[in-house]
Amino acid sequence: MFTGIIETLGSIQEIKKDKDNVHITIASAITNELKIDQSVAHNGICMTVIAIHDNLYTVTAIGETIKKTNISYWQTGDSINLERAMKLGDRLDGHIVQGHVDQIGNCVSAKETNGSWFYTFEYDGTFENITIEKGSITVNGVSLTVVDSEKNQFSVAIIPYTYEHTNFKSFKIGTKVNLEFDVIGKYVSRLYSNK
C-alpha cells in the first residue's frame, strides 16, 4: 500500500523488451535503500525490484500492466515519480493508494495560475470510474484532491512544491498519465451498480 506522497524522482536508464514483458532500469537517490523483492510505485504503478547494481535498480512490467498503464510511452531519460510502500504505523499523508492503475488519462489543459498550476485530465468513461469534487485521485502516483469533476474529466490544482518535486512539470496537453481512482469510491460504485 502507498500514500501518493512522492519520495523522489527516478530517471529511466534502460528499457528492454522481453517477450510480453518490459525490464526497466532506473537511477534513483533511494536505490541504496532498496532491497530485491521490494515494492515501489513508479508513476503510481506498483512494481517489484528484481535487481540492484550501484545506483541502478531494475523492475519488470508484464503485458497486463503495460496494457493498462502509460509504460508504453516511457522513454530513456524520462523522470518518473517514486514512492516506496508505506510502513505500518506511518502517517497517511495522502490517501489509500494501492499502486494498481485503473486506466490511462490524457492531459487536456495545463496552466499556471498565480503561483500554482491547474491541470485537467480526460479519461475513457466506459470503465465506469468516477471522481467527485473534493475527493481523492492518484495521477502518476501523486495523491491529489479533485477540484472540478465532470463526466469523464476532472481537474486538480498543484502547489509549487508538488510541481517542483514530481514529474508534473513535464506535463503538457496530450501527456498520458496513470490514473488510480479512489478505492473507497470504487467499492461504493460497484455496490450500487450491482443493485
GROMACS .gro file of C-alpha atoms in nm:
model
  195
    1MET     CA    1   0.000   0.000   0.000
    2PHE     CA    2   0.111   0.355  -0.077
    3THR     CA    3   0.001   0.706   0.020
    4GLY     CA    4   0.055   0.904  -0.300
    5ILE     CA    5   0.325   1.119  -0.141
    6ILE     CA    6   0.622   1.108  -0.379
    7GLU     CA    7   0.963   1.048  -0.221
    8THR     CA    8   1.186   1.130  -0.515
    9LEU     CA    9   1.218   1.126  -0.891
   10GLY     CA   10   1.391   0.844  -1.077
   11SER     CA   11   1.549   0.859  -1.421
   12ILE     CA   12   1.489   0.578  -1.671
   13GLN     CA   13   1.826   0.444  -1.789
   14GLU     CA   14   1.722   0.143  -1.997
   15ILE     CA   15   1.405  -0.017  -2.131
   16LYS     CA   16   1.447  -0.374  -2.251
   17LYS     CA   17   1.168  -0.579  -2.412
   18ASP     CA   18   1.149  -0.949  -2.324
   19LYS     CA   19   0.857  -1.127  -2.496
   20ASP     CA   20   0.543  -0.961  -2.350
   21ASN     CA   21   0.740  -0.812  -2.059
   22VAL     CA   22   0.950  -0.499  -2.026
   23HIS     CA   23   1.251  -0.464  -1.792
   24ILE     CA   24   1.304  -0.105  -1.681
   25THR     CA   25   1.629   0.011  -1.521
   26ILE     CA   26   1.615   0.327  -1.312
   27ALA     CA   27   1.869   0.556  -1.143
   28SER     CA   28   1.747   0.693  -0.814
   29ALA     CA   29   1.863   0.861  -0.494
   30ILE     CA   30   1.689   0.583  -0.295
   31THR     CA   31   1.846   0.287  -0.480
   32ASN     CA   32   2.093   0.214  -0.196
   33GLU     CA   33   1.796   0.177   0.043
   34LEU     CA   34   1.609  -0.071  -0.175
   35LYS     CA   35   1.604  -0.450  -0.147
   36ILE     CA   36   1.528  -0.713  -0.408
   37ASP     CA   37   1.158  -0.815  -0.387
   38GLN     CA   38   1.059  -0.473  -0.252
   39SER     CA   39   0.753  -0.297  -0.395
   40VAL     CA   40   0.799   0.054  -0.532
   41ALA     CA   41   0.538   0.271  -0.705
   42HIS     CA   42   0.663   0.408  -1.038
   43ASN     CA   43   0.429   0.681  -1.165
   44GLY     CA   44   0.171   0.504  -0.949
   45ILE     CA   45   0.244   0.152  -1.079
   46CYS     CA   46   0.345  -0.096  -0.811
   47MET     CA   47   0.640  -0.299  -0.943
   48THR     CA   48   0.887  -0.532  -0.772
   49VAL     CA   49   1.261  -0.465  -0.760
   50ILE     CA   50   1.433  -0.762  -0.932
   51ALA     CA   51   1.795  -0.642  -0.949
   52ILE     CA   52   2.017  -0.375  -0.792
   53HIS     CA   53   2.357  -0.259  -0.919
   54ASP     CA   54   2.531   0.053  -0.781
   55ASN     CA   55   2.277   0.337  -0.806
   56LEU     CA   56   2.060   0.148  -1.057
   57TYR     CA   57   1.776  -0.095  -0.999
   58THR     CA   58   1.550  -0.291  -1.233
   59VAL     CA   59   1.179  -0.372  -1.228
   60THR     CA   60   0.969  -0.578  -1.468
   61ALA     CA   61   0.629  -0.490  -1.612
   62ILE     CA   62   0.417  -0.773  -1.752
   63GLY     CA   63   0.189  -0.743  -2.054
   64GLU     CA   64  -0.123  -0.677  -1.846
   65THR     CA   65   0.048  -0.387  -1.665
   66ILE     CA   66   0.174  -0.241  -1.992
   67LYS     CA   67  -0.177  -0.259  -2.139
   68LYS     CA   68  -0.340  -0.067  -1.850
   69THR     CA   69  -0.072   0.198  -1.787
   70ASN     CA   70   0.136   0.457  -1.969
   71ILE     CA   71   0.453   0.240  -1.966
   72SER     CA   72   0.446   0.206  -2.346
   73TYR     CA   73   0.502   0.586  -2.363
   74TRP     CA   74   0.810   0.577  -2.135
   75GLN     CA   75   1.148   0.657  -2.288
   76THR     CA   76   1.508   0.651  -2.170
   77GLY     CA   77   1.579   0.974  -1.983
   78ASP     CA   78   1.221   1.024  -1.861
   79SER     CA   79   1.169   1.124  -1.498
   80ILE     CA   80   0.926   0.911  -1.301
   81ASN     CA   81   0.767   0.960  -0.961
   82LEU     CA   82   0.884   0.709  -0.698
   83GLU     CA   83   0.732   0.604  -0.368
   84ARG     CA   84   0.824   0.307  -0.152
   85ALA     CA   85   0.548   0.108   0.019
   86MET     CA   86   0.412   0.256   0.337
   87LYS     CA   87   0.533   0.122   0.673
   88LEU     CA   88   0.264   0.009   0.916
   89GLY     CA   89   0.222   0.284   1.174
   90ASP     CA   90   0.331   0.569   0.942
   91ARG     CA   91   0.116   0.875   0.889
   92LEU     CA   92  -0.118   0.850   0.590
   93ASP     CA   93  -0.046   1.197   0.450
   94GLY     CA   94  -0.213   1.135   0.113
   95HIS     CA   95  -0.485   0.872   0.080
   96ILE     CA   96  -0.501   0.494   0.042
   97VAL     CA   97  -0.323   0.414  -0.285
   98GLN     CA   98  -0.287   0.053  -0.399
   99GLY     CA   99  -0.044   0.103  -0.686
  100HIS     CA  100  -0.295  -0.066  -0.918
  101VAL     CA  101  -0.355   0.173  -1.207
  102ASP     CA  102  -0.715   0.172  -1.333
  103GLN     CA  103  -0.658   0.338  -1.667
  104ILE     CA  104  -0.468   0.598  -1.865
  105GLY     CA  105  -0.576   0.962  -1.864
  106ASN     CA  106  -0.496   1.237  -2.113
  107CYS     CA  107  -0.390   1.590  -2.011
  108VAL     CA  108  -0.618   1.837  -2.192
  109SER     CA  109  -0.514   2.154  -2.008
  110ALA     CA  110  -0.203   2.263  -1.815
  111LYS     CA  111  -0.169   2.622  -1.699
  112GLU     CA  112  -0.007   2.831  -1.429
  113THR     CA  113  -0.247   3.034  -1.215
  114ASN     CA  114  -0.067   3.292  -0.998
  115GLY     CA  115   0.192   3.060  -0.845
  116SER     CA  116   0.008   2.729  -0.862
  117TRP     CA  117  -0.070   2.502  -1.156
  118PHE     CA  118  -0.406   2.378  -1.277
  119TYR     CA  119  -0.438   2.057  -1.481
  120THR     CA  120  -0.739   1.898  -1.646
  121PHE     CA  121  -0.746   1.531  -1.747
  122GLU     CA  122  -0.988   1.329  -1.960
  123TYR     CA  123  -1.043   0.956  -1.929
  124ASP     CA  124  -1.242   0.684  -2.101
  125GLY     CA  125  -1.582   0.658  -1.931
  126THR     CA  126  -1.653   0.302  -2.044
  127PHE     CA  127  -1.459   0.171  -1.741
  128GLU     CA  128  -1.722   0.335  -1.512
  129ASN     CA  129  -1.461   0.505  -1.294
  130ILE     CA  130  -1.577   0.825  -1.125
  131THR     CA  131  -1.440   1.131  -0.950
  132ILE     CA  132  -1.615   1.371  -0.714
  133GLU     CA  133  -1.523   1.726  -0.617
  134LYS     CA  134  -1.303   1.728  -0.306
  135GLY     CA  135  -1.249   1.352  -0.349
  136SER     CA  136  -0.912   1.183  -0.396
  137ILE     CA  137  -0.744   1.082  -0.720
  138THR     CA  138  -0.396   0.950  -0.795
  139VAL     CA  139  -0.223   1.091  -1.105
  140ASN     CA  140   0.114   0.930  -1.189
  141GLY     CA  141   0.128   0.813  -0.829
  142VAL     CA  142   0.058   1.157  -0.676
  143SER     CA  143  -0.230   1.181  -0.427
  144LEU     CA  144  -0.441   1.482  -0.522
  145THR     CA  145  -0.775   1.642  -0.441
  146VAL     CA  146  -1.021   1.680  -0.727
  147VAL     CA  147  -1.106   2.048  -0.782
  148ASP     CA  148  -1.367   2.010  -1.057
  149SER     CA  149  -1.537   1.688  -1.161
  150GLU     CA  150  -1.730   1.645  -1.484
  151LYS     CA  151  -1.830   1.346  -1.694
  152ASN     CA  152  -1.509   1.163  -1.792
  153GLN     CA  153  -1.299   1.463  -1.688
  154PHE     CA  154  -1.155   1.619  -1.374
  155SER     CA  155  -0.919   1.899  -1.270
  156VAL     CA  156  -0.657   1.927  -0.997
  157ALA     CA  157  -0.452   2.216  -0.860
  158ILE     CA  158  -0.082   2.167  -0.783
  159ILE     CA  159   0.114   2.366  -0.526
  160PRO     CA  160   0.467   2.480  -0.619
  161TYR     CA  161   0.631   2.210  -0.401
  162THR     CA  162   0.447   1.930  -0.582
  163TYR     CA  163   0.523   2.089  -0.918
  164GLU     CA  164   0.898   2.100  -0.840
  165HIS     CA  165   0.929   1.755  -0.679
  166THR     CA  166   0.726   1.542  -0.922
  167ASN     CA  167   0.714   1.495  -1.298
  168PHE     CA  168   0.409   1.723  -1.324
  169LYS     CA  169   0.645   1.993  -1.452
  170SER     CA  170   0.685   1.790  -1.773
  171PHE     CA  171   0.310   1.762  -1.837
  172LYS     CA  172   0.162   1.934  -2.141
  173ILE     CA  173  -0.152   1.891  -2.348
  174GLY     CA  174  -0.151   1.532  -2.474
  175THR     CA  175   0.062   1.385  -2.192
  176LYS     CA  176  -0.062   1.035  -2.099
  177VAL     CA  177  -0.083   0.971  -1.724
  178ASN     CA  178  -0.166   0.681  -1.495
  179LEU     CA  179  -0.491   0.717  -1.301
  180GLU     CA  180  -0.587   0.527  -0.990
  181PHE     CA  181  -0.934   0.620  -0.872
  182ASP     CA  182  -1.020   0.627  -0.502
  183VAL     CA  183  -1.051   0.268  -0.377
  184ILE     CA  184  -1.342   0.351  -0.143
  185GLY     CA  185  -1.527   0.522  -0.426
  186LYS     CA  186  -1.471   0.217  -0.647
  187TYR     CA  187  -1.623  -0.018  -0.388
  188VAL     CA  188  -1.924   0.208  -0.330
  189SER     CA  189  -1.978   0.248  -0.704
  190ARG     CA  190  -1.962  -0.130  -0.759
  191LEU     CA  191  -2.202  -0.187  -0.469
  192TYR     CA  192  -2.463   0.043  -0.622
  193SER     CA  193  -2.417  -0.084  -0.977
  194ASN     CA  194  -2.488  -0.441  -0.859
  195LYS     CA  195  -2.830  -0.346  -0.715
   0.00000   0.00000   0.00000
